[in-house]
Tab-separated table of C-alpha atoms in Angstrom:
chain	number	residue	atom	x	y	z
A	1	UNK	CA	109.060	120.845	92.384
A	2	UNK	CA	111.117	123.042	90.058
A	3	UNK	CA	114.323	122.553	92.065
A	4	UNK	CA	113.709	118.813	92.486
A	5	UNK	CA	113.229	118.294	88.733
A	6	UNK	CA	116.369	120.307	87.927
A	7	UNK	CA	118.429	118.279	90.416
A	8	UNK	CA	116.994	115.061	88.960
A	9	UNK	CA	117.681	116.047	85.337
A	10	UNK	CA	121.226	117.330	85.824
A	11	UNK	CA	121.990	114.682	88.472
A	12	UNK	CA	121.254	111.905	85.962
A	13	UNK	CA	124.024	113.226	83.755
A	14	UNK	CA	126.388	113.604	86.735
A	15	UNK	CA	125.688	110.061	87.947
A	16	UNK	CA	126.349	108.403	84.579
A	17	UNK	CA	129.611	110.334	84.183
A	18	UNK	CA	130.622	109.338	87.714
A	19	UNK	CA	129.986	105.664	86.876
A	20	UNK	CA	132.219	105.870	83.800
A	21	UNK	CA	134.973	107.613	85.769
A	22	UNK	CA	134.856	105.018	88.537
A	23	UNK	CA	134.710	101.983	86.269
A	24	UNK	CA	137.536	103.000	83.961
A	25	UNK	CA	139.478	105.054	86.462
A	26	UNK	CA	139.457	102.918	89.618
A	27	UNK	CA	137.981	99.456	89.046
A	28	UNK	CA	139.248	98.485	85.591
A	29	UNK	CA	143.014	98.812	85.411
A	30	UNK	CA	143.548	96.956	82.137
A	31	UNK	CA	144.129	98.754	78.837
A	32	UNK	CA	142.652	96.234	76.398
A	33	UNK	CA	140.158	93.403	76.758
A	34	UNK	CA	140.791	90.503	74.396
A	35	UNK	CA	137.734	88.256	73.978
A	36	UNK	CA	138.861	84.651	73.528
A	37	UNK	CA	137.261	81.925	71.455
A	38	UNK	CA	135.586	79.070	73.297
A	39	UNK	CA	137.745	75.998	73.782
A	40	UNK	CA	141.017	77.793	72.994
A	41	UNK	CA	143.920	75.280	73.032
A	42	UNK	CA	146.375	75.688	75.890
A	43	UNK	CA	149.275	76.283	73.507
A	44	UNK	CA	147.557	79.240	71.829
A	45	UNK	CA	146.494	80.611	75.211
A	46	UNK	CA	150.069	80.452	76.473
A	47	UNK	CA	151.282	82.230	73.346
A	48	UNK	CA	148.739	85.024	73.814
A	49	UNK	CA	149.584	85.543	77.500
A	50	UNK	CA	153.278	85.598	76.660
A	51	UNK	CA	152.752	88.222	73.956
A	52	UNK	CA	150.204	90.282	75.894
A	53	UNK	CA	150.850	90.139	79.649
A	54	UNK	CA	147.774	90.605	81.771
A	55	UNK	CA	145.063	88.763	83.680
A	56	UNK	CA	142.908	85.870	82.504
A	57	UNK	CA	139.255	85.853	83.563
A	58	UNK	CA	136.240	83.634	83.063
A	59	UNK	CA	132.847	85.325	82.747
A	60	UNK	CA	129.628	83.317	82.685
A	61	UNK	CA	126.090	83.310	84.044
A	62	UNK	CA	125.300	81.965	87.480
A	63	UNK	CA	122.247	81.186	89.607
A	64	UNK	CA	122.397	82.302	93.229
A	65	UNK	CA	120.020	81.128	95.943
A	66	UNK	CA	119.581	82.123	99.574
A	67	UNK	CA	116.737	81.439	101.996
A	68	UNK	CA	114.253	80.612	99.243
A	69	UNK	CA	115.152	83.643	97.115
A	70	UNK	CA	116.903	83.071	93.777
A	71	UNK	CA	118.532	85.464	91.322
A	72	UNK	CA	120.500	85.222	88.098
A	73	UNK	CA	123.792	87.086	87.933
A	74	UNK	CA	127.336	87.022	86.597
A	75	UNK	CA	130.110	84.702	87.700
A	76	UNK	CA	133.627	86.136	87.405
A	77	UNK	CA	136.612	83.869	88.027
A	78	UNK	CA	139.919	85.724	88.173
A	79	UNK	CA	143.418	84.407	87.695
A	80	UNK	CA	146.212	86.276	89.522
A	81	UNK	CA	146.610	89.815	88.221
A	82	UNK	CA	145.553	93.437	88.625
A	83	UNK	CA	143.221	93.873	85.660
A	84	UNK	CA	140.111	94.245	87.855
A	85	UNK	CA	140.092	95.821	91.280
A	86	UNK	CA	137.367	95.501	93.890
A	87	UNK	CA	136.133	98.277	96.174
A	88	UNK	CA	133.305	98.858	98.611
A	89	UNK	CA	130.774	101.692	98.331
A	90	UNK	CA	133.161	104.151	100.023
A	91	UNK	CA	135.968	103.292	97.591
A	92	UNK	CA	138.065	101.182	99.975
A	93	UNK	CA	139.942	98.237	98.462
A	94	UNK	CA	138.334	94.800	98.879
A	95	UNK	CA	140.354	91.581	98.495
A	96	UNK	CA	138.843	88.359	97.192
A	97	UNK	CA	138.489	85.880	100.084
A	98	UNK	CA	140.857	82.913	100.181
A	99	UNK	CA	137.885	80.658	100.918
A	100	UNK	CA	134.356	81.485	99.940
A	101	UNK	CA	133.136	84.020	97.423
A	102	UNK	CA	132.772	87.771	97.089
A	103	UNK	CA	129.238	89.017	96.396
A	104	UNK	CA	128.235	92.315	94.816
A	105	UNK	CA	126.474	94.762	97.127
A	106	UNK	CA	123.267	95.020	95.092
A	107	UNK	CA	122.961	91.249	94.738
A	108	UNK	CA	123.387	91.043	98.507
A	109	UNK	CA	120.526	93.520	98.949
A	110	UNK	CA	118.293	91.637	96.522
A	111	UNK	CA	118.916	88.324	98.287
A	112	UNK	CA	119.099	89.912	101.764
A	113	UNK	CA	122.527	88.435	102.316
A	114	UNK	CA	125.236	89.773	104.608
A	115	UNK	CA	128.904	88.904	104.991
A	116	UNK	CA	129.312	85.548	106.729
A	117	UNK	CA	126.101	84.004	105.399
A	118	UNK	CA	126.189	80.752	103.433
A	119	UNK	CA	124.549	80.853	100.005
A	120	UNK	CA	124.126	78.341	97.182
A	121	UNK	CA	125.206	78.908	93.602
A	122	UNK	CA	125.713	77.032	90.365
A	123	UNK	CA	127.033	78.075	86.989
A	124	UNK	CA	124.757	77.596	84.003
A	125	UNK	CA	125.308	74.132	82.561
A	126	UNK	CA	126.116	72.608	85.950
A	127	UNK	CA	123.660	70.339	87.747
A	128	UNK	CA	124.985	70.441	91.290
A	129	UNK	CA	124.636	73.422	93.587
A	130	UNK	CA	127.688	74.689	95.463
A	131	UNK	CA	127.616	76.149	98.962
A	132	UNK	CA	129.925	79.001	99.817
A	133	UNK	CA	130.440	81.531	102.596
A	134	UNK	CA	130.116	85.182	101.593
A	135	UNK	CA	133.599	86.313	102.548
A	136	UNK	CA	133.367	89.868	101.197
A	137	UNK	CA	130.944	92.375	99.678
A	138	UNK	CA	132.026	94.688	96.876
A	139	UNK	CA	130.328	97.430	94.899
A	140	UNK	CA	130.211	97.404	91.116
A	141	UNK	CA	128.026	99.607	88.910
A	142	UNK	CA	127.495	96.846	86.332
A	143	UNK	CA	127.441	93.051	86.357
A	144	UNK	CA	125.968	92.008	89.717
A	145	UNK	CA	126.894	88.540	90.914
A	146	UNK	CA	129.780	86.523	92.325
A	147	UNK	CA	133.538	86.995	92.050
A	148	UNK	CA	135.927	84.213	93.020
A	149	UNK	CA	139.654	83.635	92.703
A	150	UNK	CA	141.076	80.909	90.477
A	151	UNK	CA	142.495	79.084	93.501
A	152	UNK	CA	139.111	78.923	95.230
A	153	UNK	CA	137.438	77.863	91.980
A	154	UNK	CA	139.916	75.016	91.546
A	155	UNK	CA	139.444	73.949	95.165
A	156	UNK	CA	135.782	73.349	94.349
A	157	UNK	CA	136.788	70.969	91.568
A	158	UNK	CA	136.414	73.297	88.585
A	159	UNK	CA	138.978	74.346	86.020
A	160	UNK	CA	139.389	77.923	84.832
A	161	UNK	CA	138.099	78.311	81.254
A	162	UNK	CA	139.269	81.795	80.225
A	163	UNK	CA	136.822	83.846	78.182
A	164	UNK	CA	138.919	87.027	78.100
A	165	UNK	CA	142.431	88.339	78.584
A	166	UNK	CA	142.770	91.706	80.299
A	167	UNK	CA	145.963	92.995	78.720
A	168	UNK	CA	148.074	95.533	80.583
A	169	UNK	CA	149.163	97.213	77.349
A	170	UNK	CA	147.859	97.866	73.865
A	171	UNK	CA	146.628	94.619	72.269
A	172	UNK	CA	144.741	96.086	69.324
A	173	UNK	CA	146.827	94.026	66.889
A	174	UNK	CA	145.517	90.802	68.467
A	175	UNK	CA	142.261	91.078	66.515
A	176	UNK	CA	143.605	89.035	63.618
A	177	UNK	CA	145.166	86.252	65.658
A	178	UNK	CA	143.785	82.741	65.877
A	179	UNK	CA	141.601	82.139	68.914
A	180	UNK	CA	140.688	85.809	69.322
A	181	UNK	CA	137.065	86.788	68.745
A	182	UNK	CA	137.359	90.542	69.288
A	183	UNK	CA	139.405	93.232	70.963
A	184	UNK	CA	137.922	96.020	73.096
A	185	UNK	CA	140.008	99.025	74.100
A	186	UNK	CA	139.204	100.528	77.485
A	187	UNK	CA	138.727	103.985	75.941
A	188	UNK	CA	136.191	102.540	73.503
A	189	UNK	CA	134.266	100.955	76.360
A	190	UNK	CA	134.335	104.250	78.247
A	191	UNK	CA	132.950	106.075	75.242
A	192	UNK	CA	129.997	103.696	75.220
A	193	UNK	CA	128.755	105.488	78.328
A	194	UNK	CA	128.652	108.674	76.263
A	195	UNK	CA	126.045	106.938	74.111
A	196	UNK	CA	123.960	106.417	77.254
A	197	UNK	CA	124.153	110.156	77.941
A	198	UNK	CA	123.120	110.942	74.374
A	199	UNK	CA	120.105	108.695	74.759
A	200	UNK	CA	119.184	110.498	77.968
A	201	UNK	CA	119.433	114.012	76.495
A	202	UNK	CA	115.782	113.978	75.443
A	203	UNK	CA	114.633	112.935	78.923
A	204	UNK	CA	116.858	115.572	80.540
A	205	UNK	CA	115.507	118.289	78.234
A	206	UNK	CA	111.904	117.319	79.036
A	207	UNK	CA	112.610	117.404	82.782
A	208	UNK	CA	114.249	120.840	82.537
A	209	UNK	CA	111.308	122.173	80.517
A	210	UNK	CA	108.855	120.720	83.024
A	211	UNK	CA	110.815	122.329	85.865
A	212	UNK	CA	110.699	125.749	84.185
A	213	UNK	CA	106.971	125.501	83.445
A	214	UNK	CA	106.173	124.242	86.937
A	215	UNK	CA	108.195	126.980	88.626
A	216	UNK	CA	106.739	129.749	86.443
A	217	UNK	CA	103.137	128.602	86.844
A	218	UNK	CA	103.364	128.148	90.623
A	219	UNK	CA	105.136	131.459	91.257
A	220	UNK	CA	102.846	133.359	88.904
A	221	UNK	CA	99.696	131.894	90.454
A	222	UNK	CA	100.906	132.628	93.973
A	223	UNK	CA	101.851	136.139	92.912
A	224	UNK	CA	98.471	136.704	91.269
A	225	UNK	CA	96.594	135.502	94.359
A	226	UNK	CA	98.716	137.675	96.614
A	227	UNK	CA	98.251	140.682	94.322
A	228	UNK	CA	94.470	140.217	94.232
A	229	UNK	CA	94.284	139.936	98.017
A	230	UNK	CA	96.537	142.948	98.614
A	231	UNK	CA	95.199	145.307	95.945
A	232	UNK	CA	93.590	147.561	98.576
A	233	UNK	CA	96.814	147.658	100.607
A	234	UNK	CA	98.917	148.456	97.541
A	235	UNK	CA	96.486	151.204	96.502
A	236	UNK	CA	96.736	152.703	99.991
A	237	UNK	CA	100.519	152.767	99.732
A	238	UNK	CA	100.284	154.538	96.372
A	239	UNK	CA	97.933	157.140	97.842
A	240	UNK	CA	100.324	157.713	100.754
A	241	UNK	CA	103.065	158.470	98.241
A	242	UNK	CA	105.138	155.302	98.314
A	243	UNK	CA	107.211	155.068	95.114
A	244	UNK	CA	106.538	152.129	92.826
A	245	UNK	CA	110.021	150.695	93.344
A	246	UNK	CA	109.309	150.220	97.055
A	247	UNK	CA	105.961	148.610	96.342
A	248	UNK	CA	107.626	146.304	93.793
A	249	UNK	CA	110.207	145.402	96.417
A	250	UNK	CA	107.435	144.209	98.743
A	251	UNK	CA	106.115	141.811	96.113
A	252	UNK	CA	109.603	140.669	95.146
A	253	UNK	CA	110.520	139.958	98.778
A	254	UNK	CA	107.573	137.590	99.059
A	255	UNK	CA	108.708	135.643	95.986
A	256	UNK	CA	112.254	135.478	97.359
A	257	UNK	CA	111.066	133.863	100.589
A	258	UNK	CA	108.859	131.412	98.700
A	259	UNK	CA	111.817	130.552	96.444
A	260	UNK	CA	114.145	129.997	99.410
A	261	UNK	CA	111.578	127.699	101.016
A	262	UNK	CA	111.169	125.802	97.739
A	263	UNK	CA	114.940	125.376	97.389
A	264	UNK	CA	115.289	124.105	100.976
A	265	UNK	CA	112.647	121.461	100.305
A	266	UNK	CA	113.535	120.767	96.668
A	267	UNK	CA	117.245	119.915	97.010
A	268	UNK	CA	116.794	116.844	99.270
A	269	UNK	CA	113.635	115.867	97.383
A	270	UNK	CA	115.506	115.955	94.060
A	271	UNK	CA	118.368	113.858	95.457
A	272	UNK	CA	115.900	111.301	96.850
A	273	UNK	CA	114.071	111.178	93.512
A	274	UNK	CA	117.387	110.658	91.691
A	275	UNK	CA	118.316	107.805	94.022
A	276	UNK	CA	114.936	106.144	93.507
A	277	UNK	CA	115.170	106.408	89.711
A	278	UNK	CA	118.696	104.946	89.601
A	279	UNK	CA	117.687	102.125	91.967
A	280	UNK	CA	114.918	101.021	89.606
A	281	UNK	CA	116.947	100.940	86.363
A	282	UNK	CA	117.664	97.190	86.431
A	283	UNK	CA	118.881	94.475	88.782
A	284	UNK	CA	122.173	94.288	86.868
A	285	UNK	CA	123.042	97.952	87.518
A	286	UNK	CA	123.984	99.643	90.763
A	287	UNK	CA	124.412	103.336	89.978
A	288	UNK	CA	125.055	105.579	92.963
A	289	UNK	CA	123.322	108.988	92.912
A	290	UNK	CA	125.809	111.812	92.488
A	291	UNK	CA	125.054	115.521	92.257
A	292	UNK	CA	127.988	117.808	91.481
A	293	UNK	CA	128.498	121.319	92.849
A	294	UNK	CA	127.833	122.940	89.422
A	295	UNK	CA	124.490	121.106	89.286
A	296	UNK	CA	123.503	122.552	92.664
A	297	UNK	CA	124.570	126.039	91.594
A	298	UNK	CA	122.667	125.823	88.303
A	299	UNK	CA	119.527	124.436	89.985
A	300	UNK	CA	119.464	127.162	92.627
A	301	UNK	CA	120.500	129.945	90.231
A	302	UNK	CA	117.950	128.990	87.576
A	303	UNK	CA	115.169	128.922	90.160
A	304	UNK	CA	116.124	132.365	91.476
A	305	UNK	CA	116.289	133.707	87.920
A	306	UNK	CA	112.819	132.342	87.209
A	307	UNK	CA	111.523	133.879	90.436
A	308	UNK	CA	113.003	137.268	89.505
A	309	UNK	CA	111.448	137.212	86.029
A	310	UNK	CA	108.027	136.385	87.465
A	311	UNK	CA	108.402	139.177	90.044
A	312	UNK	CA	109.275	141.710	87.335
A	313	UNK	CA	106.265	140.616	85.310
A	314	UNK	CA	103.954	140.939	88.309
A	315	UNK	CA	105.372	144.368	89.190
A	316	UNK	CA	104.001	145.754	85.937
A	317	UNK	CA	100.495	145.245	87.289
A	318	UNK	CA	101.051	147.846	90.017
A	319	UNK	CA	100.645	150.633	87.465
A	320	UNK	CA	97.194	149.319	86.541
A	321	UNK	CA	95.771	149.636	90.070
A	322	UNK	CA	92.733	151.938	90.125
A	323	UNK	CA	93.167	153.698	93.436
A	324	UNK	CA	89.607	155.101	93.525
A	325	UNK	CA	87.812	151.791	92.986
A	326	UNK	CA	90.292	149.872	95.152
A	327	UNK	CA	89.719	152.154	98.142
A	328	UNK	CA	85.907	152.232	97.948
A	329	UNK	CA	84.117	150.609	100.867
A	330	UNK	CA	83.045	147.079	100.216
A	331	UNK	CA	79.239	147.015	100.102
């Protein structure tokens, strides 16, 4: 339990950092996101794209239905460009299908859809449902839903209505231009994940404290039971002249084996618990559990340190053994 809680607490921090690194290191290649006003005239849009080269996208809500199951997600329509990249769970590049749509991996799990299935979808505000083949599955930590190319979107009879421009360079000075609602730098968006970590610090601290208390209580209770059961044996060893350091070593060896057994069971249990917690955050998030090597070292090292401290505390009780009363025959 102690090891599992430590892996869970420190693994939460590792997983959130890994999400930020993947989003803004591999998936999002743009430098600035320019949020556009609704109904922006074509002339102003052309002027913005000429001044800030990049990729136009349309982001809106969408309803997705398959085999009687229905979910609400995000619809992303992408004009040609490299502002957003798509990858599978292993990090391999995924291309948007020329016909059909790409579906996020978690949305596919929620709807029980696999590549090649035909689903129905409609953007909010539209009355008619569209049918489309799932041509590809991609993994994204945030924003589960459908991604489709501009060409495919136009082939269905819709026109791209850009809601944002993913600029390749710095577009911070676009904030004051007509038709621009706001400007978001990629570094600013990445720092927003730091706020998530700050909000989790209290939970992480509570889990670490619970792990320490649990480990100390369990090891101390086991040590106390073992000491009570072996008092006669320990007294016999003292009478035979065994030094206290050797008797302490016997008790410490028992705690070491119990700790090793706890670590062997706690590491996979902690990883499974981390995966379950991340899977239940929300339907819009798909965080993959990640436990770094330092987290494993700290979890194992802290547990061994706790075991050693408990062993040293228990060893002090050897001096208090009354050899005469301990060796009397039990009546």
